[in-house]
Amino acid sequence: MDQTGGTAVTPKSPWGSAAPAAPACSLADVMSEQLATQLDEENNAFPALTDPAADLLLSDEASETTSDLMLAKMLQMQFDREFDDQLRREEKKFNGESKVSISFENYRMVHPYEDSDSSEDEVDWQDTRHDPYKADKPQTTPRRGFTGKGKNITTKHDAETCGRKNTARMDNFAPEVHVGDGLGMDLKLSNQVFNSLKQHCYSEQRRSARLHEKKEHSTAEQAVDPRTRLLMYKMVNAGVLENINGCISTGKESVVFHADGGSLEEQPVPDEVVLKVFKTTLNEFKNRDRYIKDDYRFKERFSKLNPRKVIRLWAEKEMHNLARMKKAEIPCPEVVLLKKHILVMSFIGKDHVPAPKLKDVVLNSEDMKNAFYQVLHLMQLMYQECNLVHADLSEYNMLWHEGKVWLIDVSQSIEPTHPHGLEFLFRDCRNVSTFFQKRGVSEAMSVYELFNAVSGLNIPVGAEEEAEFMAEIVALEKRNEDHVQKRGKKTFPVTCEDGDPPLKPDADD
């Protein structure tokens, strides 16, 4: 009560009515087993509440996940699985069909589990951070240059240590060098072997670079350099050619392409033509300048210091030789156009199929006999009417088309006044005679009879046939060379009626 004699009023709590205070109990009651049992019975009286989200996360092994730590690990693993799958899809979408791919491997979550749900067509993930094939790093020696003490001291020059270091340094070689792997092997390379391998790899890289650069600037096997390709494109754009179909033949000094003819203002272009592209690789022409430097038609223009001009002269020479042969009505390709080192000629064949070479065609005995007499007649026409020696006549440079023998590849053909003209003619006669005798042509002449029949020189054949015959040929060449240098005329009879610069037979002897 207060001083006025009234009853005391308890102030009202702003937090609502106060809960009744829990009854006080002693520490002994708390620790009693009877009280603990009573509390468990009260908890079991309430029904268990199930969480649907927890049921989805927990698998059949939920009985083993009573630990919160284990449950957290499983949840994290599931999250990592989903993250890795999403990363795979992003990488596959980013790379597409590109041959060069970008890897997101460093961003994935690596866990020691088997991903059995991943399909086989997905990216094969490999943890290169634990690559078993990666070479172990050799132990490095300290800065002082040795390890150990006393008798167990090991310097940086130790053979085993250097061997292991050299083996590990092989990984730094160029990718094209296949060094293999030494998984599980203690490989050691001596300094001598390693230095030899290193020098070899360096030399191979330089050689490969030289070949690549050379190929970019030269006409190679079944390929053309950018300059030649540009010339061919210009022919197509100008309408001379409709299209270029592909390579049909390759040789030591040229590549032959088949093309469909277009039109020219000066002359008609055949429906099918060939492009003879003389190779700009200089190796093929190092030993062939003797065919052109002594030819009076090109002697003044011959330049050994400018190989590209020599190659153009080679193409021009074949054009002039074909023109002579065409005037004498010898079966040969007809020249359509000459553009630097590209010669466009008529195609010998039909429907994109070239005529077979004489060495590949199968003829009966009568046709083979007829072919021999045709070749004999063609050689006589070339020598007597065209004033030419083929200089590379064989079954490889004669085609069989429409029952006739056609002569091709006359870029090296020379005149009989050439210092080696008769020697080249004798070689041609040997090739022709040997071929037809092997094919069983009984009428085929010997090499000496064929030479005399073509040249009309009637050189006698002695006991030692070839030695004496060649001596007579060399003597004739020497006498003719001296005479040509003095008078510019020939000593043995050859007639020429074409429009080329004449070299008439000598009338004084």
Coordinates of C-alpha atoms in Angstrom, one line a residue:
M1 CA 0.0 0.0 0.0
D2 CA 1.0 3.6 -0.6
Q3 CA 0.9 6.4 1.9
T4 CA -2.7 7.2 1.0
G5 CA -3.7 3.8 2.1
G6 CA -4.7 2.4 -1.4
T7 CA -3.5 -0.9 -3.1
A8 CA -0.4 -1.0 -5.3
V9 CA -0.9 -1.0 -9.2
T10 CA 1.6 -3.1 -11.3
P11 CA 2.7 -1.2 -14.5
K12 CA 1.6 -2.8 -17.8
S13 CA 4.4 -4.2 -20.0
P14 CA 4.7 -2.7 -23.5
W15 CA 5.5 -6.2 -24.9
G16 CA 2.2 -7.7 -23.8
S17 CA 1.3 -9.9 -20.9
A18 CA 4.3 -11.5 -19.4
A19 CA 4.6 -15.3 -19.6
P20 CA 4.4 -17.2 -16.3
A21 CA 7.8 -17.8 -14.9
A22 CA 9.0 -21.4 -15.2
P23 CA 9.0 -23.3 -12.0
A24 CA 12.4 -23.4 -10.4
C25 CA 14.2 -26.8 -10.3
S26 CA 17.3 -27.9 -8.8
L27 CA 20.5 -29.1 -10.7
A28 CA 19.9 -32.6 -9.4
D29 CA 16.6 -32.8 -11.1
V30 CA 18.1 -31.7 -14.4
M31 CA 20.7 -34.4 -14.2
S32 CA 18.3 -37.1 -13.3
E33 CA 17.7 -39.9 -15.8
Q34 CA 14.1 -40.0 -14.9
L35 CA 13.6 -36.5 -16.1
A36 CA 15.5 -37.2 -19.4
T37 CA 13.2 -40.2 -20.1
Q38 CA 10.1 -38.1 -19.5
L39 CA 11.3 -35.4 -22.0
D40 CA 12.0 -38.0 -24.7
E41 CA 8.5 -39.4 -24.3
E42 CA 7.0 -35.9 -24.7
N43 CA 9.0 -35.3 -27.9
N44 CA 7.9 -38.6 -29.4
A45 CA 4.3 -37.7 -28.8
F46 CA 4.4 -35.0 -31.6
P47 CA 4.1 -36.3 -35.3
A48 CA 7.3 -36.0 -37.5
L49 CA 7.2 -33.2 -40.1
T50 CA 8.6 -34.2 -43.6
D51 CA 10.3 -31.6 -45.9
P52 CA 9.7 -32.3 -49.6
A53 CA 12.9 -30.4 -50.6
A54 CA 14.9 -32.6 -48.3
D55 CA 13.4 -35.7 -49.8
L56 CA 14.5 -34.7 -53.3
L57 CA 18.1 -34.0 -52.2
L58 CA 18.5 -37.1 -50.1
S59 CA 19.1 -40.4 -52.0
D60 CA 18.6 -43.9 -50.9
E61 CA 21.7 -43.5 -48.8
A62 CA 19.9 -41.0 -46.6
S63 CA 20.5 -43.2 -43.6
E64 CA 24.2 -42.4 -43.9
T65 CA 23.7 -38.6 -44.1
T66 CA 22.9 -38.0 -40.5
S67 CA 25.9 -35.7 -40.3
D68 CA 25.4 -32.1 -41.4
L69 CA 29.0 -32.0 -42.8
M70 CA 28.3 -35.0 -45.1
L71 CA 25.0 -33.5 -46.3
A72 CA 26.8 -30.2 -47.1
K73 CA 29.4 -32.0 -49.1
M74 CA 26.8 -33.9 -51.1
L75 CA 24.9 -30.6 -51.8
Q76 CA 28.2 -29.0 -52.9
M77 CA 29.0 -31.9 -55.2
Q78 CA 25.6 -31.8 -56.8
F79 CA 26.1 -28.0 -57.4
D80 CA 29.6 -28.7 -58.9
R81 CA 28.1 -31.3 -61.3
E82 CA 25.6 -28.9 -62.6
F83 CA 28.2 -26.1 -62.9
D84 CA 30.6 -28.4 -64.9
D85 CA 27.7 -29.5 -67.2
Q86 CA 26.8 -25.9 -67.9
L87 CA 30.5 -25.2 -68.5
R88 CA 30.7 -28.0 -71.0
R89 CA 27.7 -26.7 -72.9
E90 CA 29.2 -23.2 -73.0
E91 CA 32.5 -24.5 -74.3
K92 CA 30.9 -26.6 -77.0
K93 CA 28.7 -23.7 -78.1
F94 CA 31.7 -21.3 -78.1
N95 CA 34.0 -23.6 -80.2
G96 CA 31.4 -24.8 -82.7
E97 CA 33.0 -26.6 -85.7
S98 CA 36.2 -24.7 -85.4
K99 CA 39.5 -26.7 -85.7
V100 CA 41.0 -24.5 -83.0
S101 CA 39.1 -24.9 -79.8
I102 CA 39.2 -23.0 -76.5
S103 CA 39.1 -24.9 -73.3
F104 CA 37.4 -23.9 -70.1
E105 CA 39.1 -26.6 -68.1
N106 CA 40.7 -24.3 -65.6
Y107 CA 37.3 -23.0 -64.6
R108 CA 35.7 -26.3 -63.8
M109 CA 35.3 -27.8 -60.3
V110 CA 37.5 -30.9 -59.8
H111 CA 36.1 -33.5 -57.4
P112 CA 37.1 -37.1 -57.0
Y113 CA 33.8 -38.6 -58.3
E114 CA 32.9 -40.6 -61.4
D115 CA 30.6 -38.7 -63.7
S116 CA 28.6 -41.6 -65.0
D117 CA 25.8 -39.4 -66.3
S118 CA 27.9 -37.6 -68.9
S119 CA 27.4 -38.8 -72.5
E120 CA 30.3 -40.0 -74.7
D121 CA 29.9 -37.2 -77.3
E122 CA 30.7 -34.5 -74.7
V123 CA 34.1 -33.0 -74.2
D124 CA 36.6 -35.4 -72.6
W125 CA 37.7 -33.6 -69.5
Q126 CA 41.2 -34.2 -68.4
D127 CA 42.8 -32.8 -65.3
T128 CA 46.2 -31.8 -66.6
R129 CA 47.1 -30.6 -63.2
H130 CA 47.5 -34.2 -62.3
D131 CA 48.7 -35.5 -65.6
P132 CA 50.4 -38.9 -65.2
Y133 CA 52.3 -38.5 -68.5
K134 CA 53.8 -35.2 -67.4
A135 CA 57.5 -35.5 -66.9
D136 CA 58.8 -35.2 -63.4
K137 CA 60.8 -32.1 -62.8
P138 CA 64.4 -33.0 -62.1
Q139 CA 65.8 -31.9 -58.8
T140 CA 67.5 -28.5 -59.1
T141 CA 70.8 -28.0 -57.6
P142 CA 71.3 -25.1 -55.2
R143 CA 73.0 -21.9 -56.2
R144 CA 76.3 -23.1 -54.7
G145 CA 76.4 -25.8 -57.4
F146 CA 76.5 -29.0 -55.4
T147 CA 74.5 -31.0 -52.8
G148 CA 75.5 -33.4 -50.1
K149 CA 78.6 -33.6 -48.1
G150 CA 81.8 -35.5 -48.1
K151 CA 81.8 -38.6 -50.3
N152 CA 78.1 -38.1 -51.1
I153 CA 78.6 -34.7 -52.7
T154 CA 76.8 -34.3 -56.1
T155 CA 77.7 -31.4 -58.4
K156 CA 75.6 -29.8 -61.2
H157 CA 77.8 -31.7 -63.7
D158 CA 76.7 -35.1 -62.5
A159 CA 75.9 -37.4 -65.4
E160 CA 72.6 -38.7 -64.0
T161 CA 71.4 -35.2 -63.0
C162 CA 72.3 -33.7 -66.4
G163 CA 70.7 -36.7 -68.2
R164 CA 67.4 -36.2 -66.4
K165 CA 67.5 -32.4 -67.1
N166 CA 68.1 -33.0 -70.8
T167 CA 65.2 -35.4 -70.9
A168 CA 62.9 -32.9 -69.3
R169 CA 64.1 -30.1 -71.7
M170 CA 63.1 -32.2 -74.7
D171 CA 59.5 -31.0 -74.0
N172 CA 60.6 -27.6 -75.3
F173 CA 61.3 -28.9 -78.8
A174 CA 59.0 -27.8 -81.7
P175 CA 55.6 -29.5 -81.8
E176 CA 56.5 -31.3 -85.1
V177 CA 59.3 -33.2 -83.3
H178 CA 57.9 -36.4 -81.9
V179 CA 59.8 -37.0 -78.7
G180 CA 57.3 -39.5 -77.3
D181 CA 56.7 -40.0 -73.5
G182 CA 58.8 -41.8 -70.9
L183 CA 56.1 -42.7 -68.4
G184 CA 57.6 -44.8 -65.7
M185 CA 61.0 -44.7 -67.2
D186 CA 64.1 -43.0 -65.8
L187 CA 65.4 -41.6 -69.0
K188 CA 68.8 -39.9 -69.2
L189 CA 70.2 -38.2 -72.3
S190 CA 73.9 -37.3 -72.4
N191 CA 74.9 -33.7 -73.3
Q192 CA 76.3 -34.9 -76.6
V193 CA 73.1 -36.6 -77.7
F194 CA 70.9 -33.8 -76.5
N195 CA 73.0 -31.2 -78.3
S196 CA 72.9 -33.3 -81.5
L197 CA 69.1 -33.6 -81.3
K198 CA 68.7 -29.9 -80.6
Q199 CA 70.9 -29.0 -83.6
H200 CA 69.0 -31.4 -85.8
C201 CA 65.6 -29.9 -84.9
Y202 CA 67.0 -26.4 -85.5
S203 CA 68.3 -27.4 -88.9
E204 CA 65.0 -29.1 -89.8
Q205 CA 63.0 -26.0 -88.9
R206 CA 65.2 -23.8 -91.1
R207 CA 65.0 -26.3 -94.0
S208 CA 61.2 -26.5 -93.7
A209 CA 61.0 -22.7 -93.7
R210 CA 63.2 -22.5 -96.8
L211 CA 61.1 -25.1 -98.6
H212 CA 57.9 -23.4 -97.7
E213 CA 59.3 -20.0 -99.0
K214 CA 60.6 -21.7 -102.1
K215 CA 57.2 -23.4 -102.8
E216 CA 55.5 -20.0 -102.5
H217 CA 57.6 -18.6 -105.3
S218 CA 58.0 -21.6 -107.6
T219 CA 55.9 -23.9 -109.7
A220 CA 56.0 -27.2 -107.8
E221 CA 54.6 -30.7 -108.4
Q222 CA 51.0 -30.3 -109.6
A223 CA 50.9 -26.8 -108.2
V224 CA 51.6 -23.2 -109.4
D225 CA 53.0 -20.2 -107.7
P226 CA 51.0 -17.0 -107.2
R227 CA 52.4 -15.3 -110.4
T228 CA 51.5 -18.2 -112.6
R229 CA 48.1 -18.5 -110.9
L230 CA 47.4 -14.8 -111.7
L231 CA 48.3 -15.3 -115.4
M232 CA 45.9 -18.3 -115.6
Y233 CA 43.1 -16.2 -114.0
K234 CA 43.8 -13.4 -116.5
M235 CA 43.3 -15.9 -119.4
V236 CA 40.0 -16.9 -118.0
N237 CA 38.9 -13.4 -117.4
A238 CA 39.9 -12.4 -120.9
G239 CA 37.7 -15.2 -122.4
V240 CA 40.6 -17.1 -123.9
L241 CA 39.7 -20.0 -121.6
E242 CA 36.3 -20.9 -120.3
N243 CA 37.6 -22.8 -117.2
I244 CA 40.6 -24.8 -116.1
N245 CA 39.8 -28.3 -115.1
G246 CA 42.9 -29.7 -113.5
C247 CA 46.3 -31.3 -114.0
I248 CA 46.6 -34.2 -116.5
S249 CA 50.4 -34.7 -116.6
T250 CA 53.6 -33.7 -114.9
G251 CA 57.2 -33.8 -116.1
K252 CA 60.7 -32.8 -115.2
E253 CA 60.3 -29.2 -116.5
S254 CA 56.5 -28.6 -116.8
V255 CA 53.0 -29.2 -115.5
V256 CA 50.2 -29.7 -118.0
F257 CA 46.6 -28.6 -117.2
H258 CA 43.4 -29.3 -119.2
A259 CA 41.1 -26.4 -119.9
D260 CA 38.0 -25.6 -122.0
G261 CA 38.8 -23.1 -124.8
G262 CA 37.1 -19.8 -125.2
S263 CA 37.7 -17.3 -128.0
L264 CA 40.4 -15.0 -129.5
E265 CA 40.0 -12.2 -131.9
E266 CA 42.9 -13.3 -134.1
Q267 CA 42.2 -17.0 -134.4
P268 CA 39.7 -19.6 -133.2
V269 CA 40.3 -21.5 -130.0
P270 CA 39.7 -25.3 -129.9
D271 CA 37.0 -26.6 -127.6
E272 CA 39.6 -28.4 -125.5
V273 CA 43.1 -27.0 -124.9
V274 CA 46.1 -27.7 -122.6
L275 CA 48.2 -25.3 -120.6
K276 CA 51.8 -26.3 -120.4
V277 CA 53.2 -24.4 -117.4
F278 CA 57.0 -24.5 -117.4
K279 CA 58.2 -24.9 -113.8
T280 CA 60.0 -22.0 -112.3
T281 CA 62.0 -24.2 -110.0
L282 CA 65.6 -23.6 -111.1
N283 CA 66.8 -27.1 -110.3
E284 CA 65.2 -28.5 -113.4
F285 CA 67.1 -26.0 -115.7
K286 CA 70.6 -26.1 -114.2
N287 CA 71.8 -28.8 -116.6
R288 CA 69.5 -28.0 -119.6
D289 CA 71.0 -24.7 -120.7
R290 CA 73.1 -26.5 -123.3
Y291 CA 70.0 -27.0 -125.4
I292 CA 69.4 -23.3 -125.8
K293 CA 72.7 -21.4 -125.3
D294 CA 74.1 -22.8 -128.6
D295 CA 70.9 -22.3 -130.6
Y296 CA 71.5 -19.4 -132.9
R297 CA 67.9 -18.3 -132.6
F298 CA 68.2 -17.6 -128.9
K299 CA 72.0 -17.3 -128.4
E300 CA 72.0 -13.5 -128.2
R301 CA 69.1 -13.5 -125.8
F302 CA 70.3 -16.2 -123.5
S303 CA 71.2 -15.0 -120.0
K304 CA 72.5 -17.3 -117.4
L305 CA 72.1 -14.6 -114.8
N306 CA 68.3 -14.4 -115.1
P307 CA 66.7 -17.8 -114.8
R308 CA 63.2 -16.5 -115.3
K309 CA 64.1 -15.2 -118.7
V310 CA 65.6 -18.6 -119.6
I311 CA 62.3 -20.3 -118.6
R312 CA 60.4 -17.9 -120.9
L313 CA 62.9 -18.6 -123.7
W314 CA 62.2 -22.3 -123.1
A315 CA 58.5 -21.8 -123.7
E316 CA 59.1 -19.6 -126.7
K317 CA 61.5 -22.2 -128.2
E318 CA 58.8 -24.9 -128.0
M319 CA 56.3 -22.5 -129.7
H320 CA 58.7 -21.9 -132.6
N321 CA 59.5 -25.6 -132.9
L322 CA 55.8 -26.5 -133.0
A323 CA 55.2 -23.9 -135.7
R324 CA 57.9 -25.5 -137.9
M325 CA 56.5 -29.0 -137.4
K326 CA 52.9 -27.8 -138.1
K327 CA 54.1 -26.2 -141.3
A328 CA 55.6 -29.6 -142.4
E329 CA 52.3 -31.3 -141.5
I330 CA 53.8 -33.3 -138.7
P331 CA 51.1 -34.5 -136.2
C332 CA 51.7 -32.3 -133.1
P333 CA 49.8 -29.9 -130.9
E334 CA 48.8 -26.6 -132.4
V335 CA 49.9 -23.4 -130.6
V336 CA 47.1 -21.1 -129.5
L337 CA 48.8 -18.6 -127.2
L338 CA 52.1 -17.9 -125.4
K339 CA 52.0 -15.9 -122.2
K340 CA 55.4 -15.7 -120.5
H341 CA 56.1 -19.3 -119.3
I342 CA 52.6 -20.6 -120.1
L343 CA 52.0 -22.2 -123.5
V344 CA 48.4 -22.8 -124.6
M345 CA 48.1 -25.6 -127.1
S346 CA 45.4 -27.8 -128.7
F347 CA 44.4 -30.9 -126.7
I348 CA 45.3 -34.3 -128.2
G349 CA 42.5 -36.6 -127.0
K350 CA 38.8 -36.6 -126.6
D351 CA 36.2 -35.7 -123.9
H352 CA 38.8 -34.7 -121.4
V353 CA 40.7 -38.0 -121.8
P354 CA 44.2 -37.5 -123.1
A355 CA 45.6 -39.8 -125.8
P356 CA 47.8 -42.6 -124.4
K357 CA 51.5 -42.6 -124.7
L358 CA 53.1 -45.1 -127.1
K359 CA 54.6 -47.0 -124.2
D360 CA 51.1 -47.6 -122.7
V361 CA 49.0 -48.4 -125.7
V362 CA 48.4 -52.0 -126.7
L363 CA 48.7 -52.6 -130.5
N364 CA 48.7 -55.7 -132.7
S365 CA 51.7 -56.5 -134.7
E366 CA 50.4 -54.8 -137.8
D367 CA 49.6 -51.5 -136.0
M368 CA 53.0 -51.6 -134.3
K369 CA 54.8 -52.1 -137.6
N370 CA 52.8 -49.2 -139.0
A371 CA 53.7 -47.1 -136.0
F372 CA 57.4 -47.8 -136.6
Y373 CA 57.3 -46.6 -140.2
Q374 CA 55.3 -43.5 -139.0
V375 CA 58.0 -42.6 -136.5
L376 CA 60.7 -43.1 -139.1
H377 CA 58.9 -40.8 -141.5
L378 CA 58.3 -38.2 -138.8
M379 CA 62.0 -38.2 -137.8
Q380 CA 63.0 -37.7 -141.5
L381 CA 60.5 -34.8 -141.8
M382 CA 61.8 -33.2 -138.7
Y383 CA 65.4 -33.5 -139.8
Q384 CA 65.1 -32.6 -143.4
E385 CA 62.0 -30.4 -143.7
C386 CA 61.9 -28.7 -140.2
N387 CA 65.7 -28.7 -139.7
L388 CA 65.2 -30.0 -136.2
V389 CA 66.4 -32.8 -134.0
H390 CA 63.9 -33.8 -131.3
A391 CA 66.8 -34.5 -128.7
D392 CA 64.4 -36.3 -126.3
L393 CA 62.5 -38.7 -128.6
S394 CA 61.2 -41.9 -126.9
E395 CA 58.0 -43.8 -126.3
Y396 CA 57.2 -41.3 -123.5
N397 CA 57.0 -38.4 -125.9
M398 CA 54.9 -40.0 -128.6
L399 CA 51.2 -40.3 -128.4
W400 CA 48.8 -42.7 -130.2
H401 CA 45.6 -41.0 -131.3
E402 CA 43.2 -41.8 -134.2
G403 CA 45.6 -44.4 -135.6
K404 CA 48.5 -41.9 -135.9
V405 CA 51.7 -41.2 -133.9
W406 CA 51.8 -37.6 -132.5
L407 CA 55.0 -35.9 -131.3
I408 CA 55.0 -33.8 -128.2
D409 CA 57.5 -32.1 -125.9
V410 CA 59.8 -30.3 -128.4
S411 CA 61.0 -27.6 -126.1
Q412 CA 64.5 -29.0 -126.1
S413 CA 64.6 -29.7 -129.8
I414 CA 67.6 -28.2 -131.6
E415 CA 68.9 -27.8 -135.1
P416 CA 71.5 -30.2 -136.6
T417 CA 74.1 -27.3 -136.5
H418 CA 74.1 -27.5 -132.7
P419 CA 77.5 -28.6 -131.4
H420 CA 75.8 -31.8 -130.0
G421 CA 73.0 -32.1 -132.6
L422 CA 74.2 -35.4 -134.1
E423 CA 74.8 -36.9 -130.7
F424 CA 71.2 -36.1 -129.7
L425 CA 70.0 -37.6 -133.0
F426 CA 71.9 -40.8 -132.3
R427 CA 70.4 -41.0 -128.8
D428 CA 66.9 -40.6 -130.3
C429 CA 67.6 -43.3 -132.8
R430 CA 68.8 -45.6 -130.0
N431 CA 65.6 -45.0 -128.0
V432 CA 63.3 -45.6 -131.0
S433 CA 65.1 -48.7 -132.2
T434 CA 65.3 -50.3 -128.8
F435 CA 61.6 -49.7 -128.1
F436 CA 60.3 -51.3 -131.4
Q437 CA 62.7 -54.2 -131.2
K438 CA 61.4 -55.0 -127.7
R439 CA 57.8 -54.8 -129.0
G440 CA 58.7 -57.5 -131.6
V441 CA 58.8 -55.4 -134.8
S442 CA 61.0 -57.4 -137.1
E443 CA 61.2 -54.6 -139.6
A444 CA 62.7 -52.2 -136.9
M445 CA 66.2 -51.0 -138.0
S446 CA 69.3 -51.0 -135.9
V447 CA 70.4 -47.7 -134.3
Y448 CA 73.0 -47.2 -137.0
E449 CA 70.8 -47.9 -139.9
L450 CA 68.1 -45.7 -138.4
F451 CA 70.6 -42.9 -137.9
N452 CA 71.8 -43.0 -141.5
A453 CA 68.2 -43.3 -142.8
V454 CA 67.2 -40.1 -140.9
S455 CA 70.3 -38.0 -141.5
G456 CA 71.3 -39.3 -144.9
L457 CA 75.0 -39.2 -143.9
N458 CA 75.7 -42.9 -144.6
I459 CA 78.4 -43.3 -142.0
P460 CA 80.1 -46.7 -142.4
V461 CA 79.8 -49.2 -139.6
G462 CA 83.1 -50.9 -138.7
A463 CA 84.0 -53.8 -136.5
E464 CA 83.8 -51.9 -133.3
E465 CA 80.4 -50.5 -134.2
E466 CA 79.5 -47.9 -131.6
A467 CA 83.0 -46.6 -130.8
E468 CA 83.8 -45.9 -134.5
F469 CA 80.4 -44.6 -135.2
M470 CA 80.5 -42.1 -132.4
A471 CA 84.0 -41.1 -133.4
E472 CA 82.7 -40.3 -136.9
I473 CA 79.8 -38.3 -135.4
V474 CA 82.1 -36.3 -133.1
A475 CA 84.4 -35.6 -136.0
L476 CA 81.5 -34.3 -138.1
E477 CA 80.2 -32.1 -135.3
K478 CA 83.7 -30.6 -134.8
R479 CA 84.2 -30.0 -138.5
N480 CA 80.7 -28.4 -138.8
E481 CA 81.3 -26.3 -135.7
D482 CA 84.5 -24.9 -137.0
H483 CA 82.9 -24.2 -140.4
V484 CA 79.9 -22.5 -138.8
Q485 CA 82.2 -20.2 -136.7
K486 CA 84.1 -19.2 -139.9
R487 CA 81.3 -18.9 -142.4
G488 CA 78.0 -19.5 -140.6
K489 CA 77.2 -22.4 -142.9
K490 CA 76.7 -26.1 -142.6
T491 CA 78.8 -28.8 -144.1
F492 CA 76.4 -31.7 -144.1
P493 CA 73.2 -31.4 -146.3
V494 CA 70.0 -30.3 -144.6
T495 CA 67.3 -28.5 -146.4
C496 CA 65.0 -26.0 -144.7
E497 CA 62.1 -24.3 -146.4
D498 CA 60.3 -22.7 -143.5
G499 CA 60.3 -19.1 -142.6
D500 CA 62.9 -19.3 -139.9
P501 CA 66.4 -17.8 -140.5
P502 CA 67.9 -20.1 -143.1
L503 CA 71.1 -22.0 -142.8
K504 CA 71.7 -23.4 -146.3
P505 CA 74.0 -26.3 -147.1
D506 CA 77.6 -25.4 -147.9
A507 CA 78.1 -25.1 -151.7
D508 CA 81.8 -24.8 -151.6
D509 CA 82.7 -28.2 -150.3

